[in-house]
Amino acid sequence: MKLGIVGLPNVGKSTLFNSLTNAGALAANYPFATIDPNVGVVAVPDKRLKLLGDLYNSKKVTPATIEFVDIAGLVKGASKGEGLGNQFLANIRETDAIVHVVRCFDDPNVVHVDGSVDPARDIETINLELIFADLEVLERRIAKVSKLARMDKNAAKELEILERIKATLEDNKMARELEVEDPEEKAFVNSLDLLTWKPVIYAANVMDDDLADDGASNKYVAAVRELASKSGSEVFVISAQIEAEISELDEEEKAEFLESLGLTESGLDKLIAASYKTLGLMSFLTSGEDETRAWTIKIGTKAPQAAGKIHTDFERGFIKAEVINYEDLLREGSIAAAKEKGLVRMEGKEYVVQDGDVILFRFNV
């Protein structure tokens, strides 16, 4: 999974990126501190992995990962070359979703690029820049396809879809607001890597005293939630500054610190949960003496396609999947004990993999 982080300058974007990835991206209280796109890879916390790894005495434990791409803060006019943001938008075109960091705190010591805190205005500013950037891409594509459309039915169909998307954007709407039901059309739109087609997760960045009630008493957070509800987007409340402090702690200290703030999970945990929900993802597990590992797949994936995540040969030569729920396996203490109780199932090609399944694939190529 790959997530692009966007926002206005000085909203806490790079501070959040630093704390999530410990990648050391420059964070400073002035616009355009992030001059190069920063990329960091983060392990997805999963308590099941350690428990299974201990059970099998695995030589290594490999979690699922998320890749974050942080780009320079966008300002009004970025798509026309203002500021430094536009040249980096290409770096987030290949992401699965966009994390939009929105400032939801007042602090006279932290400059706001537009002079005041207004989440609705700030979100609109970013959305318009993404729209303008996508219109530029669409216009080039339309010019190219138009020449072919007179003689080619497929090109004519492509042109019709492109024109529909363009009209949507020109109406100041995001491409994802366009209803595309046909699977082939959807695949084509996906291939365009439009920024406005990607799902958005809003990170409402607050002061630490707004964390305990999850921003319920923060008027700025309320504004973000109201906007997000109209598009069905996820919102999570975070304090980039607190995340920066947490990132310096070990697991035990982290748990104590979170508890002292009245929290049960970190911002990274919230973001991962929101990302998996937004993208319809889940994890299945494989475990053995060599390795215990989490594999990220779409909800609804069938056994052969899940096997293909491990290796294409597994999908091509799929025979059966030996499946047990991880809780059953841990409770019984071994696969042999679980088999004695009939808790291990042999599933075929139509089996839909469930979150937390521990699977051994049988295949023959």
XYZ file of C-alpha atoms in Angstrom, residues 34-306:
273
model
C 10.130 19.914 2.181
C 11.882 20.556 -1.109
C 12.378 16.973 -2.265
C 9.714 14.305 -2.119
C 10.360 12.104 0.891
C 9.564 8.429 0.891
C 9.382 6.230 3.968
C 8.300 2.634 4.481
C 6.462 1.749 7.692
C 5.724 -1.681 9.136
C 2.034 -2.285 9.857
C 1.758 -3.110 13.583
C 0.162 -6.550 13.955
C 0.251 -8.322 17.336
C -0.760 -11.587 15.685
C 2.609 -11.858 13.956
C 4.740 -11.997 17.099
C 2.416 -14.561 18.716
C 2.529 -16.798 15.641
C 6.269 -16.275 15.237
C 6.822 -17.388 18.830
C 4.562 -20.394 18.324
C 6.559 -21.589 15.293
C 9.949 -20.299 16.522
C 10.165 -18.515 13.185
C 13.602 -17.306 12.091
C 12.059 -14.041 10.925
C 8.784 -12.159 11.214
C 7.772 -9.966 8.269
C 4.916 -7.483 8.679
C 2.906 -5.872 5.896
C 4.199 -2.414 4.966
C 2.879 0.990 3.946
C 4.900 3.397 1.828
C 4.408 7.092 2.536
C 5.305 9.820 0.046
C 5.535 13.358 1.461
C 5.642 16.258 -0.997
C 6.192 19.996 -0.632
C 3.254 21.979 0.762
C 0.790 23.034 -1.929
C -0.392 26.631 -2.173
C -3.042 28.383 -4.241
C -1.750 28.454 -7.808
C 0.539 25.418 -7.378
C -0.819 23.886 -10.580
C 0.311 27.033 -12.411
C 3.782 26.977 -10.898
C 3.214 28.918 -7.669
C 5.316 27.700 -4.741
C 7.086 24.389 -5.126
C 4.215 21.916 -4.902
C 3.259 21.375 -8.528
C 6.510 19.765 -9.642
C 6.052 17.073 -6.989
C 2.416 16.147 -7.676
C 3.652 13.518 -10.133
C 5.254 11.721 -7.190
C 1.852 10.904 -5.693
C 0.096 9.894 -8.911
C 0.981 6.240 -8.327
C -0.289 6.131 -4.741
C -3.363 4.129 -3.676
C -4.855 6.928 -1.582
C -4.138 10.466 -0.426
C -3.735 11.492 3.205
C -4.785 15.147 3.412
C -3.372 16.784 6.550
C -5.587 19.662 7.720
C -4.585 22.167 10.389
C -7.150 22.186 13.207
C -5.361 24.265 15.840
C -4.684 27.909 16.617
C -1.084 28.873 17.333
C 0.238 32.399 16.696
C 3.778 30.980 16.620
C 3.052 28.807 13.588
C 2.465 30.839 10.429
C -0.585 29.953 8.317
C 0.038 30.543 4.623
C -3.394 32.195 4.255
C -3.247 34.135 7.525
C -5.953 32.236 9.443
C -7.132 28.701 10.248
C -10.107 27.639 8.122
C -10.264 23.897 7.315
C -13.052 24.235 4.719
C -11.098 26.868 2.776
C -7.834 24.935 3.143
C -9.388 21.706 1.856
C -10.934 23.571 -1.077
C -7.542 25.114 -1.931
C -5.883 21.696 -2.111
C -8.815 20.147 -3.994
C -8.714 22.881 -6.640
C -4.985 22.385 -7.176
C -5.520 18.647 -7.622
C -8.369 19.377 -10.060
C -6.214 21.790 -12.085
C -3.342 19.287 -12.182
C -5.683 16.534 -13.422
C -7.263 18.811 -16.042
C -3.799 19.370 -17.481
C -3.288 15.594 -17.749
C -6.747 15.066 -19.261
C -6.343 17.795 -21.875
C -3.126 16.212 -23.129
C -4.766 12.780 -23.220
C -7.886 14.089 -24.985
C -5.773 15.808 -27.654
C -3.988 12.518 -28.293
C -7.096 10.273 -28.293
C -9.205 12.668 -30.403
C -7.056 11.964 -33.451
C -7.666 8.223 -33.124
C -11.347 8.371 -32.155
C -12.591 9.005 -35.716
C -11.280 5.621 -36.892
C -11.147 3.504 -33.717
C -14.172 2.463 -31.616
C -12.083 1.833 -28.503
C -10.476 5.264 -28.780
C -13.936 6.792 -29.256
C -15.103 5.113 -26.040
C -12.002 6.349 -24.199
C -12.640 9.869 -25.463
C -16.220 9.788 -24.193
C -15.034 8.776 -20.693
C -12.270 11.394 -20.716
C -14.752 14.112 -21.690
C -17.100 13.048 -18.853
C -14.279 13.262 -16.311
C -13.174 16.646 -17.692
C -16.719 18.008 -17.377
C -16.872 16.770 -13.763
C -13.596 18.514 -12.879
C -14.641 21.720 -14.647
C -17.696 21.677 -12.375
C -15.228 21.846 -9.426
C -15.996 18.247 -8.477
C -13.478 15.492 -7.843
C -13.242 12.701 -10.425
C -14.238 10.145 -7.758
C -17.674 11.810 -7.624
C -18.309 10.541 -11.148
C -20.304 7.310 -11.190
C -18.455 4.646 -13.169
C -20.197 1.273 -12.975
C -18.727 -0.624 -15.926
C -15.646 -2.650 -14.777
C -13.776 -1.947 -18.023
C -14.440 1.785 -17.743
C -13.349 1.718 -14.095
C -10.117 -0.072 -15.030
C -9.450 2.570 -17.683
C -10.035 5.446 -15.236
C -7.777 3.699 -12.692
C -5.030 3.551 -15.309
C -5.086 7.363 -15.666
C -3.652 7.805 -12.120
C -5.786 10.891 -11.574
C -5.214 12.576 -8.215
C -8.911 13.453 -7.879
C -9.936 9.825 -8.474
C -8.024 8.551 -5.453
C -9.801 8.078 -2.130
C -8.876 10.662 0.517
C -8.274 10.177 4.228
C -8.317 13.388 6.263
C -5.816 13.788 9.108
C -7.155 16.483 11.440
C -4.028 17.806 13.147
C -4.870 19.129 16.643
C -3.160 20.220 19.863
C -2.586 17.403 22.356
C -5.453 18.488 24.669
C -7.948 17.746 21.872
C -6.849 14.107 21.543
C -8.601 12.614 24.587
C -12.114 13.323 23.231
C -11.034 12.618 19.638
C -11.536 16.257 18.666
C -15.223 16.269 19.662
C -14.951 19.772 21.164
C -12.799 21.194 18.352
C -14.809 23.330 15.891
C -12.185 22.857 13.168
C -12.372 19.060 13.433
C -16.175 19.317 13.216
C -15.791 21.242 9.945
C -13.468 18.569 8.519
C -15.851 15.785 9.540
C -18.804 17.572 7.949
C -16.946 17.962 4.647
C -15.649 14.388 4.730
C -19.116 12.957 5.395
C -20.341 14.377 2.071
C -17.807 12.301 0.155
C -17.769 9.277 2.470
C -14.125 9.917 3.401
C -12.462 8.721 6.600
C -11.244 11.247 9.189
C -8.816 10.564 12.003
C -7.691 13.005 14.682
C -3.983 13.270 15.314
C -1.413 15.496 16.971
C 1.650 15.543 14.751
C 3.666 16.935 17.656
C 2.615 14.088 19.978
C 3.373 11.557 17.232
C 6.849 13.064 16.975
C 7.342 12.480 20.701
C 5.936 8.941 20.521
C 8.269 8.037 17.662
C 11.254 8.489 19.998
C 9.954 5.952 22.552
C 10.241 2.163 22.782
C 7.066 0.032 22.841
C 6.686 -0.031 26.630
C 7.259 3.720 27.017
C 4.904 4.369 24.106
C 2.083 2.432 25.791
C 2.611 4.314 29.072
C 2.709 7.687 27.303
C -0.486 6.981 25.370
C -2.212 5.867 28.570
C -1.160 9.101 30.317
C -2.934 11.004 27.511
C -6.056 8.859 27.828
C -5.396 7.179 24.462
C -5.458 3.533 23.461
C -3.791 3.843 20.052
C -1.249 5.998 18.263
C -1.901 8.167 15.236
C -0.137 5.586 13.076
C -2.574 2.925 14.309
C -5.498 5.237 13.460
C -4.101 5.988 10.012
C -3.530 2.323 9.204
C -7.070 1.409 10.312
C -8.499 4.257 8.193
C -6.347 3.246 5.202
C -7.357 -0.417 5.333
C -11.040 0.564 5.667
C -10.864 3.120 2.837
C -9.110 0.751 0.437
C -11.055 -2.358 1.499
C -7.960 -4.241 2.614
C -7.219 -6.997 5.111
C -4.377 -9.379 5.950
C -3.942 -13.121 5.872
C -0.970 -14.830 7.484
C 1.539 -17.546 6.667
C 3.640 -19.081 9.387
C 6.414 -21.646 9.705
C 9.903 -22.196 11.027
C 11.526 -20.028 8.346
C 9.134 -17.085 8.399
C 5.883 -15.709 9.772
C 4.432 -13.074 7.474
C 1.393 -10.860 6.885
C 0.074 -10.426 3.333
C -2.235 -7.546 2.406
C -5.096 -8.313 0.030
C -8.437 -6.820 -0.983
C -11.451 -7.964 1.038
C -13.250 -10.589 -1.038
C -10.081 -12.077 -2.563
C -10.359 -15.802 -3.340
C -7.742 -18.358 -2.299
C -5.880 -18.705 -5.650
C -5.451 -14.922 -6.006
C -4.297 -14.675 -2.377
